[in-house]
Coordinates of C-alpha atoms in Angstrom, one line a residue:
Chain A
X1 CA 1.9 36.5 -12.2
X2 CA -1.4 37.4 -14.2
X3 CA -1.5 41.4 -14.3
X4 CA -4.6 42.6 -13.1
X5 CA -4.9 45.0 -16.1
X6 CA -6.1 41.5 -18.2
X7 CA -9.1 41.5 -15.4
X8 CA -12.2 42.7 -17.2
X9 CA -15.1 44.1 -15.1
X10 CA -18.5 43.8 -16.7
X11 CA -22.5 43.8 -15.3
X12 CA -24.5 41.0 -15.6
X13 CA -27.2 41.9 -18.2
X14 CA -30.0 39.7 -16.2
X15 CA -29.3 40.8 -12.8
X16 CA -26.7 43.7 -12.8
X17 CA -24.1 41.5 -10.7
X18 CA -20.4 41.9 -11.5
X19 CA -18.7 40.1 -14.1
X20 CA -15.0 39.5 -14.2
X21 CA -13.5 38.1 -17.2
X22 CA -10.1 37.4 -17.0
X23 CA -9.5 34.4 -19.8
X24 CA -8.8 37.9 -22.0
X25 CA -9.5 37.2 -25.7
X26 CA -10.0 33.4 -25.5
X27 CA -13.4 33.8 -23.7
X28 CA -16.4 33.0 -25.5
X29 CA -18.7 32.5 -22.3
X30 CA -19.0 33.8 -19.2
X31 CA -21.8 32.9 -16.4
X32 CA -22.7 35.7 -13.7
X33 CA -21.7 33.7 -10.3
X34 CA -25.2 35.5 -8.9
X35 CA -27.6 34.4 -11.0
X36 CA -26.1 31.3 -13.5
X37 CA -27.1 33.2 -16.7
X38 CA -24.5 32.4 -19.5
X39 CA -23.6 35.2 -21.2
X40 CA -22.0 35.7 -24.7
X41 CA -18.6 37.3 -23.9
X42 CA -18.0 37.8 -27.1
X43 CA -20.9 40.1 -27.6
X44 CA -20.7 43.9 -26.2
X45 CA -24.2 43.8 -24.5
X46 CA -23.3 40.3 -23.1
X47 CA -26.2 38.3 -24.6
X48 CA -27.7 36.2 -22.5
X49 CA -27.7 33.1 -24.5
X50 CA -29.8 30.4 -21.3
X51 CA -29.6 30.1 -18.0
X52 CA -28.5 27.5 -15.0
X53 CA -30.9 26.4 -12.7
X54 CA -29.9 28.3 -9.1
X55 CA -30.7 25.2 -8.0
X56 CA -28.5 23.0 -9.3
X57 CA -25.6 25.5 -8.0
X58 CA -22.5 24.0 -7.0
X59 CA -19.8 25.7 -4.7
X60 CA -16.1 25.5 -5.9
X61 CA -13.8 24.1 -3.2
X62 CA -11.1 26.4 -5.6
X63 CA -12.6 29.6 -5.4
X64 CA -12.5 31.6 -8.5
X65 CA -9.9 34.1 -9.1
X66 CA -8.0 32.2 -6.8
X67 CA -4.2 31.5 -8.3
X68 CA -2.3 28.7 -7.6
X69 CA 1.2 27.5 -9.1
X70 CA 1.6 24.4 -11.3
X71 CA 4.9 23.4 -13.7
X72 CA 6.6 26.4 -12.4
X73 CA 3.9 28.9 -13.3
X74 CA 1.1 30.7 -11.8
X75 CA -2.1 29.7 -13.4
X76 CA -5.6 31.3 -12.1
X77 CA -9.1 29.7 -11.1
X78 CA -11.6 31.2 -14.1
X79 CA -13.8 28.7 -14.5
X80 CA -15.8 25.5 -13.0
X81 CA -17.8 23.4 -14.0
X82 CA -19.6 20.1 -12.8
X83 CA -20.2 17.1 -15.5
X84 CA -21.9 14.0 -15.1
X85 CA -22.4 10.5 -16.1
X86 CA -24.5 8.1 -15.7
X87 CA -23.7 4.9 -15.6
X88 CA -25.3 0.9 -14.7
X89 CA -28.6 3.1 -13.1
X90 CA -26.6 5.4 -11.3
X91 CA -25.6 9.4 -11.8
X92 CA -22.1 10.0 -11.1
X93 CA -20.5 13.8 -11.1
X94 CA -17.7 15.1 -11.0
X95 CA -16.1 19.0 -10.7
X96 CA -13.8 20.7 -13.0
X97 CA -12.1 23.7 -12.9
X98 CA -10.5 25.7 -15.7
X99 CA -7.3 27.1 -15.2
X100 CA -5.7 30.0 -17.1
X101 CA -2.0 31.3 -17.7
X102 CA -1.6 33.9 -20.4
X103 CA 1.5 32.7 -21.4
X104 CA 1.0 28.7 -20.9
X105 CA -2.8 28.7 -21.8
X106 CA -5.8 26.8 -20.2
X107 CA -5.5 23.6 -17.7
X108 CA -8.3 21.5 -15.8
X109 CA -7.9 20.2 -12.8
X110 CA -10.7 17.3 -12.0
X111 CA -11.8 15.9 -8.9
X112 CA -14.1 12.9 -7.9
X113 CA -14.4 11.9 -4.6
X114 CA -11.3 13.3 -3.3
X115 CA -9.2 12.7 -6.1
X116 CA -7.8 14.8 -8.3
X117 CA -6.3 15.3 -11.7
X118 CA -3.9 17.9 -13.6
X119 CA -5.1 18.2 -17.2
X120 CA -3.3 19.6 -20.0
X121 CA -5.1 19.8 -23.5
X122 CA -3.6 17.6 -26.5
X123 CA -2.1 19.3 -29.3
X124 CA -1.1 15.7 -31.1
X125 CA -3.2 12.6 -31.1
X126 CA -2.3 8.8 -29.4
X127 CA -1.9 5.6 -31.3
X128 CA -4.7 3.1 -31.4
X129 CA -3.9 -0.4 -30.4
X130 CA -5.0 -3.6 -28.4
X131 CA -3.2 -4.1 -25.0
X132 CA -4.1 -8.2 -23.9
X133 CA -7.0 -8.4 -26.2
X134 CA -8.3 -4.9 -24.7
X135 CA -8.5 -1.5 -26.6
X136 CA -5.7 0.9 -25.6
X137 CA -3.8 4.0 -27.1
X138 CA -0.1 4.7 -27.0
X139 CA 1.8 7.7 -26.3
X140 CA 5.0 8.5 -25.0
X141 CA 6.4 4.9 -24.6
X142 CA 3.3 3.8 -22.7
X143 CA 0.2 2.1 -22.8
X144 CA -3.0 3.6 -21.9
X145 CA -5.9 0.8 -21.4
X146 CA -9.1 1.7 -22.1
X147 CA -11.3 2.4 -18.7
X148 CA -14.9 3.9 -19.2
X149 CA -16.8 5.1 -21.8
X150 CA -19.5 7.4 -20.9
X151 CA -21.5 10.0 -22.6
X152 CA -20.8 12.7 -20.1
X153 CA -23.3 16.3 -19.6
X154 CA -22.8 19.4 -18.4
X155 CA -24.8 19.7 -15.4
X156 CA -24.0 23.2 -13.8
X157 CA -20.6 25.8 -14.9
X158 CA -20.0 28.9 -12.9
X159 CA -17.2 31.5 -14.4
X160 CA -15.8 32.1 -18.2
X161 CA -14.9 29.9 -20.8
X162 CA -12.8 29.5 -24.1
X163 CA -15.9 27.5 -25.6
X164 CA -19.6 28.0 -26.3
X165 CA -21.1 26.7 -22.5
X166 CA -24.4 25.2 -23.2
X167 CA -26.6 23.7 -20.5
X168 CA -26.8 19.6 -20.5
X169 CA -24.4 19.9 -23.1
X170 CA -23.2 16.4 -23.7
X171 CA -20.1 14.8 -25.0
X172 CA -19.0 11.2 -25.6
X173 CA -15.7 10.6 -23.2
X174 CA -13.5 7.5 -23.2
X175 CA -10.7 7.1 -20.7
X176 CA -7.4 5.5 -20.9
X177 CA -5.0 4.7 -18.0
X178 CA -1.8 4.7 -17.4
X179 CA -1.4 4.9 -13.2
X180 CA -0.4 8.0 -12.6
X181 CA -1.6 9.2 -16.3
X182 CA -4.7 9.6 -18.2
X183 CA -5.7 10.1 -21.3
X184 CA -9.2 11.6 -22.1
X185 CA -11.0 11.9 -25.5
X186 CA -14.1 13.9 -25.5
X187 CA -16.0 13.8 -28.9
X188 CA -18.7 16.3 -29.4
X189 CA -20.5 17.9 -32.9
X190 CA -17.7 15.7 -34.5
X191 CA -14.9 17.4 -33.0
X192 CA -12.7 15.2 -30.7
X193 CA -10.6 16.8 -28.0
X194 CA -7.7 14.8 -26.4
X195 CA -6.4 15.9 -22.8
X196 CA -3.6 14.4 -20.7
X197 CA -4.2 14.2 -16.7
X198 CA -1.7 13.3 -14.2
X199 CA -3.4 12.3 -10.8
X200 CA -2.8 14.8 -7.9
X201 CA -3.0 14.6 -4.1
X202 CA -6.0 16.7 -2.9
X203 CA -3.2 18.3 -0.5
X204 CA -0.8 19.4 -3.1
X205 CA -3.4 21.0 -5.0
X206 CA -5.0 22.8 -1.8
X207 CA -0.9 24.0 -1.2
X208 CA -0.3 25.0 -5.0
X209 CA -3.5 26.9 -4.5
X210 CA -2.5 28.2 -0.6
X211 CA -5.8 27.0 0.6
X212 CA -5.5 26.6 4.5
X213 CA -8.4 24.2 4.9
X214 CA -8.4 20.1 4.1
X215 CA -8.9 18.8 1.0
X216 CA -12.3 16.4 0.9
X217 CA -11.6 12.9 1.8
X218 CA -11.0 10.3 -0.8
X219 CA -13.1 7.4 -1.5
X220 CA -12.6 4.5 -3.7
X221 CA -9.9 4.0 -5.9
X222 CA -9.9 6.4 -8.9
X223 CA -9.2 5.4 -12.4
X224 CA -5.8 6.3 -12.8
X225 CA -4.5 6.6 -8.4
X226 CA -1.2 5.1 -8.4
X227 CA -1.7 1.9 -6.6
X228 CA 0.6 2.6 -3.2
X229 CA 1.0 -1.3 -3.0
X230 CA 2.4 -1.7 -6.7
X231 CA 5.8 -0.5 -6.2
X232 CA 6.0 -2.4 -2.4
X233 CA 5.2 -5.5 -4.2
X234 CA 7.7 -5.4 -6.9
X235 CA 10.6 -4.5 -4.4
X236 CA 9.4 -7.1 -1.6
X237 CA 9.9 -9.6 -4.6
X238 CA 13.4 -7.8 -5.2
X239 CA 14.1 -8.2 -1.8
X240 CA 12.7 -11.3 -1.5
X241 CA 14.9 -12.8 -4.3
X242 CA 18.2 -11.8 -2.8
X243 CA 17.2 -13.4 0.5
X244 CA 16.4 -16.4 -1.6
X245 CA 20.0 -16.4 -2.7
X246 CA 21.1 -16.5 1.2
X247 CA 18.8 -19.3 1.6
X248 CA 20.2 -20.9 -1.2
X249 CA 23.5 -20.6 0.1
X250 CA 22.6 -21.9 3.6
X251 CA 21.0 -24.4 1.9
X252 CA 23.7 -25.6 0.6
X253 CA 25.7 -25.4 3.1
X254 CA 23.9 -27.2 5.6
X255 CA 23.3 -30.0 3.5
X256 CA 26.9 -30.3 1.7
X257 CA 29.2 -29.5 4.9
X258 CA 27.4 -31.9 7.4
X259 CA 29.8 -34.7 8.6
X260 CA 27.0 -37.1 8.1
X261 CA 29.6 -39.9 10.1
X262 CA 28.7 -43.5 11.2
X263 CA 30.0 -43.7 14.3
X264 CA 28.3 -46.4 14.9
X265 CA 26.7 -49.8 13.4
X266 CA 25.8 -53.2 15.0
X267 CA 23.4 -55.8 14.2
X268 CA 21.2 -58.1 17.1
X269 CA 18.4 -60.4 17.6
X270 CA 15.7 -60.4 19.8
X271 CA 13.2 -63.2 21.2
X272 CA 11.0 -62.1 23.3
X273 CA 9.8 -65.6 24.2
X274 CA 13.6 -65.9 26.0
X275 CA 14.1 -65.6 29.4
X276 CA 16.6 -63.0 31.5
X277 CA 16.9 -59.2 31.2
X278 CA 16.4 -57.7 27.2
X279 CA 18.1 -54.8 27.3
X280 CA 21.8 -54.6 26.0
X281 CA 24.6 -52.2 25.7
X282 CA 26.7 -51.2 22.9
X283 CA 30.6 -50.8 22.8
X284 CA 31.2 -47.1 23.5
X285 CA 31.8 -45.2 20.2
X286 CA 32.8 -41.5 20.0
X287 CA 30.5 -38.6 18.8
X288 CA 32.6 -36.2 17.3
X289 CA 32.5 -32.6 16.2
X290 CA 30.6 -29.7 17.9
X291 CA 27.2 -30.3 19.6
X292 CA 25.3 -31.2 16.8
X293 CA 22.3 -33.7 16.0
X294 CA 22.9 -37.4 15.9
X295 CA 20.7 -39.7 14.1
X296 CA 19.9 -43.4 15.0
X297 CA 18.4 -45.4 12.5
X298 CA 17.0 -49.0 13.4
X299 CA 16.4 -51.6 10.4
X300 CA 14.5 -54.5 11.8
X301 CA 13.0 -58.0 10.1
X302 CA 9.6 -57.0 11.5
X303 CA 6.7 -58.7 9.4
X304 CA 2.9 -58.1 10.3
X305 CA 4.3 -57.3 13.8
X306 CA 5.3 -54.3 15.7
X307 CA 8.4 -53.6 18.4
X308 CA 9.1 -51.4 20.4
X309 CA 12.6 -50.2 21.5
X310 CA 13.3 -48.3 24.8
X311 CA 16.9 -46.4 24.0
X312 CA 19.0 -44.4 25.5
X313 CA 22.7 -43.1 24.0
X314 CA 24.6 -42.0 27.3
X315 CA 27.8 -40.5 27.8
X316 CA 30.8 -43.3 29.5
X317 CA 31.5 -41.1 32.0
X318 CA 27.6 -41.5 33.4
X319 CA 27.4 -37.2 33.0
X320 CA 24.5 -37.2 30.8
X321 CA 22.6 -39.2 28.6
X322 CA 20.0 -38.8 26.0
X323 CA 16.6 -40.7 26.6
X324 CA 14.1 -41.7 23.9
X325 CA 11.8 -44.5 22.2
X326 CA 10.6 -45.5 19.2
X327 CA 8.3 -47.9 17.8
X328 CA 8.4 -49.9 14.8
X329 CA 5.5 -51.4 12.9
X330 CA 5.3 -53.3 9.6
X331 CA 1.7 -54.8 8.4
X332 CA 0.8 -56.1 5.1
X333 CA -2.1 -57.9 3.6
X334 CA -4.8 -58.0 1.3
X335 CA -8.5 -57.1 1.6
X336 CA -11.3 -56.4 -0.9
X337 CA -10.0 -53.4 -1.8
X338 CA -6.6 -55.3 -3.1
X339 CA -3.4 -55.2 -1.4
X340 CA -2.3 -53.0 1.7
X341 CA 0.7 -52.3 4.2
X342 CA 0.8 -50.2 7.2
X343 CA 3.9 -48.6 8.9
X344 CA 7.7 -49.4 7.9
X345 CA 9.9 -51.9 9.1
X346 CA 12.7 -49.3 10.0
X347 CA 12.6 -45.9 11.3
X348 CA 15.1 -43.6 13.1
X349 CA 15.1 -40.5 14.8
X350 CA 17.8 -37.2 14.9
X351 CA 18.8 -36.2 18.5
X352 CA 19.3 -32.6 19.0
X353 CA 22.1 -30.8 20.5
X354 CA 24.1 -34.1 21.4
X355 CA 27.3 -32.9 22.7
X356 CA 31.1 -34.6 21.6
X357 CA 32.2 -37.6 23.8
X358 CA 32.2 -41.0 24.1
X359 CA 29.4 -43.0 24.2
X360 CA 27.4 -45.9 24.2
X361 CA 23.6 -47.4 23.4
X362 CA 21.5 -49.0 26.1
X363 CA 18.7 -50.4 24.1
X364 CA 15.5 -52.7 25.5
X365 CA 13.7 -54.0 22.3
X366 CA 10.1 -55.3 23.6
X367 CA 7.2 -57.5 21.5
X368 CA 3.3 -58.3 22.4
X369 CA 2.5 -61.9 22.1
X370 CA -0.9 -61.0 21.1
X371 CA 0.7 -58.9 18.5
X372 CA 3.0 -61.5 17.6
X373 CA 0.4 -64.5 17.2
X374 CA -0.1 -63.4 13.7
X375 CA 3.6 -62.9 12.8
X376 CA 5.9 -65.5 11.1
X377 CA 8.8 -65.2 12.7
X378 CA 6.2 -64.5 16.4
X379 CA 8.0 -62.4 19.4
X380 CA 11.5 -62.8 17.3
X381 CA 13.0 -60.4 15.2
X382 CA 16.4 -59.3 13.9
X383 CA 17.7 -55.7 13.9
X384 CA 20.4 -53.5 13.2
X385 CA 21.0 -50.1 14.8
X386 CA 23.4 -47.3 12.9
X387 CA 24.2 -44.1 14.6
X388 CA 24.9 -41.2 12.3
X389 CA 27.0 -37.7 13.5
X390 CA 25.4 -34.5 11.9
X391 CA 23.5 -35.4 9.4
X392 CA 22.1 -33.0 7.0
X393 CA 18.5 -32.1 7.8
X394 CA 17.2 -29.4 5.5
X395 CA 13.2 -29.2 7.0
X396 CA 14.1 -26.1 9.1
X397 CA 15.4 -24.9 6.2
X398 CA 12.4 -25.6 4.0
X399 CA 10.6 -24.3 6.8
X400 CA 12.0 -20.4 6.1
X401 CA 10.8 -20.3 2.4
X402 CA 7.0 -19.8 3.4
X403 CA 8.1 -17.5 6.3
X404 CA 10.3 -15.5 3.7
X405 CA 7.4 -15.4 1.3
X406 CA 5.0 -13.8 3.6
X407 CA 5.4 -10.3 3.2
X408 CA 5.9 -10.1 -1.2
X409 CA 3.0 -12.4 -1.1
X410 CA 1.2 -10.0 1.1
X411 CA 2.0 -7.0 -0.6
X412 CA 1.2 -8.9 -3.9
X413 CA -3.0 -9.3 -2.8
X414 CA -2.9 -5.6 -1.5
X415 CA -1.6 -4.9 -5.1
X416 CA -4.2 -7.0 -6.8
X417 CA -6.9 -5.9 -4.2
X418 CA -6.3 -2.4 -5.5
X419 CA -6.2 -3.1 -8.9
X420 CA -9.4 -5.3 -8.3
X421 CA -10.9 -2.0 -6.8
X422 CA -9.8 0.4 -9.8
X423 CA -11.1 -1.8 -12.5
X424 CA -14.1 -2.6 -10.7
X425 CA -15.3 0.6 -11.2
X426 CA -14.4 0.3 -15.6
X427 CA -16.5 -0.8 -18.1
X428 CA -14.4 -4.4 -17.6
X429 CA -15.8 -5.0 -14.1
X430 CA -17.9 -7.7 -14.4
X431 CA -20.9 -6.2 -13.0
X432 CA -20.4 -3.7 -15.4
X433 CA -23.3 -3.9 -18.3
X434 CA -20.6 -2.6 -20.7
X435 CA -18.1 -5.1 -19.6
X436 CA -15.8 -5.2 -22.8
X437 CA -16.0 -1.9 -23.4
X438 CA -17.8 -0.5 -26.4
X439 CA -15.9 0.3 -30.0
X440 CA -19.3 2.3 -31.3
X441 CA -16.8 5.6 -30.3
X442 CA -13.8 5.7 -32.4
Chain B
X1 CA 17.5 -0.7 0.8
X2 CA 13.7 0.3 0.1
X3 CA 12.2 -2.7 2.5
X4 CA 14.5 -2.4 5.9
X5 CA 11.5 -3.9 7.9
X6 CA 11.5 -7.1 5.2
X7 CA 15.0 -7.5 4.9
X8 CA 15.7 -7.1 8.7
X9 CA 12.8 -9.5 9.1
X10 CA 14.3 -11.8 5.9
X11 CA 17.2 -11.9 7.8
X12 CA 16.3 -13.1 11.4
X13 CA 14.4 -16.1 10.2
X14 CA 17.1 -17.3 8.0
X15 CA 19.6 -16.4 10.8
X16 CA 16.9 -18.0 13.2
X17 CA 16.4 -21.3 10.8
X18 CA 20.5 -21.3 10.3
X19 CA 21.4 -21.6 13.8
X20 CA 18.9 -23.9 14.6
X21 CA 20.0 -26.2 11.6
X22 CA 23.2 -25.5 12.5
X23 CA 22.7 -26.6 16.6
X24 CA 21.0 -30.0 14.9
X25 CA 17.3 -29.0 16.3
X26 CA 15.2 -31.5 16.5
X27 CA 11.5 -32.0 17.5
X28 CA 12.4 -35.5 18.6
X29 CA 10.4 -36.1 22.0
X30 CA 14.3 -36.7 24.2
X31 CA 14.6 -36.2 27.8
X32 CA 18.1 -35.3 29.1
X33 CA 18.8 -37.5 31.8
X34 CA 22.1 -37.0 34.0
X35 CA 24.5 -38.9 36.4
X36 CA 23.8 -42.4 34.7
X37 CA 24.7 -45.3 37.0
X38 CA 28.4 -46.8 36.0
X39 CA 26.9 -49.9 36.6
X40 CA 24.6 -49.6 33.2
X41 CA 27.1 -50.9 30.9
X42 CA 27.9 -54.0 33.1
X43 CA 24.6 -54.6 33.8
X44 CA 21.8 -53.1 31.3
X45 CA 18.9 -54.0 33.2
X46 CA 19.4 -51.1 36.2
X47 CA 18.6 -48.5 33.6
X48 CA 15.2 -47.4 33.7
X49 CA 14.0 -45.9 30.7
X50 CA 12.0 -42.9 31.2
X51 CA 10.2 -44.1 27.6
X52 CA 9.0 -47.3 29.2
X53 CA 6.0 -46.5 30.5
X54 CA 4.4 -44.8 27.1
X55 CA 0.9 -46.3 26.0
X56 CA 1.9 -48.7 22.9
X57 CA 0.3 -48.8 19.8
X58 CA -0.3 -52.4 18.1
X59 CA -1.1 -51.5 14.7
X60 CA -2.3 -53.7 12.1
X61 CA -5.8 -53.8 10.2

């Protein structure tokens, strides 16, 4: 822990209020928390070099003095300050407070609008490069894309600092991002400063610090807030690929082990013009297998006419039977638009669920007259009628893909949403007027 | 397994889809019927179909 012996006790100059300096040596500034004069530390009357506005007076949520533990160590509260920007017609602040360890030196932590950020200064600089046609640096094995650029001022500071604190003190800053990390450079009297921030829940900071009380809400997304959506996309694709391989399998199995057996096939012709009952039977044929679908197909001659076919498979032994109908339709012709056709002159339809047994077609084909008058052959038509056992059918199948794909695709627009939120707020938004960033700061 | 909900969900509607591929579901309009006359396959023409009385559609332009 810091040792209370490096706490220095001085008197304001301006209005007699006490002054603690505990950044030892490394302060250059101080400003009395009474009355925002900023003092020369390094002088021994404490020159009061200018003076903050008490109106422009910020409270620290991080009070100073206050010590909190970060990478293992205890670090204290000595100074804060808020900066500002001001960006597209708008002013935009944000508070930072400087952090001290005698044996680690100084840190920042940042916040804006709830979020926050651990800052460590750079003693080594980033590589320059272009990231999909966009500026970036390098460091580490990642790539930082350029965010913001914003000439950034000093707008109140409270506490003691390693640096000469002046008042609207300005500084060009350009962030990069790499969700969770940032990388700042802060250019100023020719002197640029790199720092490296790692975002922070306002809760973990409030603990490090042992502050009882919430941390301020967060609003928006911040430049570099790890997208909570990015990693649930990624796996729900992960997970969504190995249930594409079950499909894949079931797939394949339904459509390579069905039986797909005729059981049954016959061929008849109908007139409707003839006298005496239409409907017919079929010779029984067996179903085999478990209870499974069974498909009838019907194949007729039909030729700019329609039919009609009441059917029915049932069981021999009169215990069930299955009751349907289909129509069949076949038109051609040609208008002023060239040549057209209508319908198909076959069709056929799967029964579900038909249980094993013997069986046997009823079928009643009717025809219209006055549908007929413009057909060749008129009410008469030829058909055939094939029965298939458990044929593959692979639409339920299909069916499960889009179901499957919900939730990745789902979690994939959150992810983009968020992303769309983040770089909304850069200098590549496109409301932004420095969409494209600006290369006058390098 | 870092999406139990997904996979769990994943799961039901391929095992949902399976068995009904597997049972031969169909959305064929079919109306069980039961204890069919023995008489049908001698004589077609006491079998009402149940399809019979449907409105008809005569196609064509």
């Amino acid at each position: 822990m810091v040792a209370a012996k490096h706490v220095r006790s001085l008197s304001c100059p301006d209005c007699g209020g006490l002054i603690e300096l505990r950044g030892m040596q490394h302060t250059r500034t101080a400003v009395c928390v009474n009355c925002c004069s900023i003092l020369d530390a390094a002088s021994p009357s404490l020159k009061v070099l200018s003076k903050f506005d008490d109106k422009m007076r910020v409270v620290p949520l991080i009070p100073l003095g206050s010590r909190g533990r970060f990478e293992g160590a205890p670090f204290e509260a000595i100074g804060f300050q808020q900066r500002s920007i001001y960006v597209d017609g708008g002013t935009y602040s944000w508070t930072e407070y400087l952090l001290f360890n005698p044996y680690r030196g100084f840190r920042y932590l940042t916040m804006y609008n709830g979020h926050w950020n651990y800052v460590t200064p750079m003693q080594r600089l980033p590589q320059f490069k272009t990231v999909t046609g966009r500026r970036a640096v390098w460091l580490d094995g990642r790539d930082y894309r350029h965010f913001q650029h914003a000439q950034a001022a000093t707008t109140f500071v409270m506490g003691e600092f390693p640096w000469a604190v002046r008042v609207g003190e300005t500084a060009n800053c350009d962030d990069y991002v790499c969700p969770p990390y940032i990388l700042s450079s802060e250019t100023s009297s020719g002197e640029v400063n790199w720092s490296h921030g790692v975002y922070m829940e306002g809760q973990a900071v409030y603990d490090a610090f042992g502050i009882q009380r919430q941390p301020p809400p967060k609003y928006g997304v911040f430049a570099n807030q790890p997208s909570p959506y990015a990693d649930k996309a990624k796996q729900s694709w992960r997970t969504f690929t190995l249930l594409l391989v079950v499909w894949a399998a079931l797939f394949g199995w339904f459509t390579v082990f069905r039986m797909n057996k005729v059981v049954y096939e016959g061929s008849f012709r109908f007139n409707a013009s003839e006298l005496g009952e239409h409907s017919l039977v079929t010779p029984v044929f067996e179903v085999p297998g478990n209870r499974s679908n069974l498909e009838v197909e019907l194949k007729t001659d039909l030729d700019n006419n329609w039919a009609y076919f009441n059917l029915a498979l049932l069981k021999e032994d009169g215990s069930i039977g299955y009751d349907f109908g289909r129509e069949v339709s076949y038109y051609h012709g040609y208008n002023s638009d060239g040549s057209w056709t209508e319908g198909d002159a076959k069709d056929s339809v799967v029964l579900p669920r038909v249980e094993p047994g013997k069986y046997y077609l009823r079928i009643e084909p009717e025809m219209d007259a006055e549908a007929s008058r413009t057909a060749a052959a008129g009410m008469a038509m030829r058909y055939d009628v094939r029965v298939v056992r458990d044929v593959p059918q692979t639409w339920l199948m299909w069916l499960a893909l889009p179901l499957l794909l919900i939730p990745p695709v789902r979690k994939s627009i959150q992810a983009g949403a968020f992303e769309g939120a983040r770089w909304a707020e850069s200098d590549y938004s496109s409301g932004s007027s420095d969409s494209g960033g600006s290369e006058d700061d390098d | 397994m870092k999406n139990p909900l997904y996979t769990i969900y994943g799961m039901i509607v391929l095992a949902l889809m399976g068995f009904a591929q597997w049972s031969g579901f169909s959305l064929a309009q079919v109306s069980e019927v039961k204890n069919i006359p023995k008489s049908v396959r001698e004589n077609p023409g006491v079998y009402r179909s149940h399809y019979g009385w449907l409105p008809r559609w005569f196609g064509g332009k």
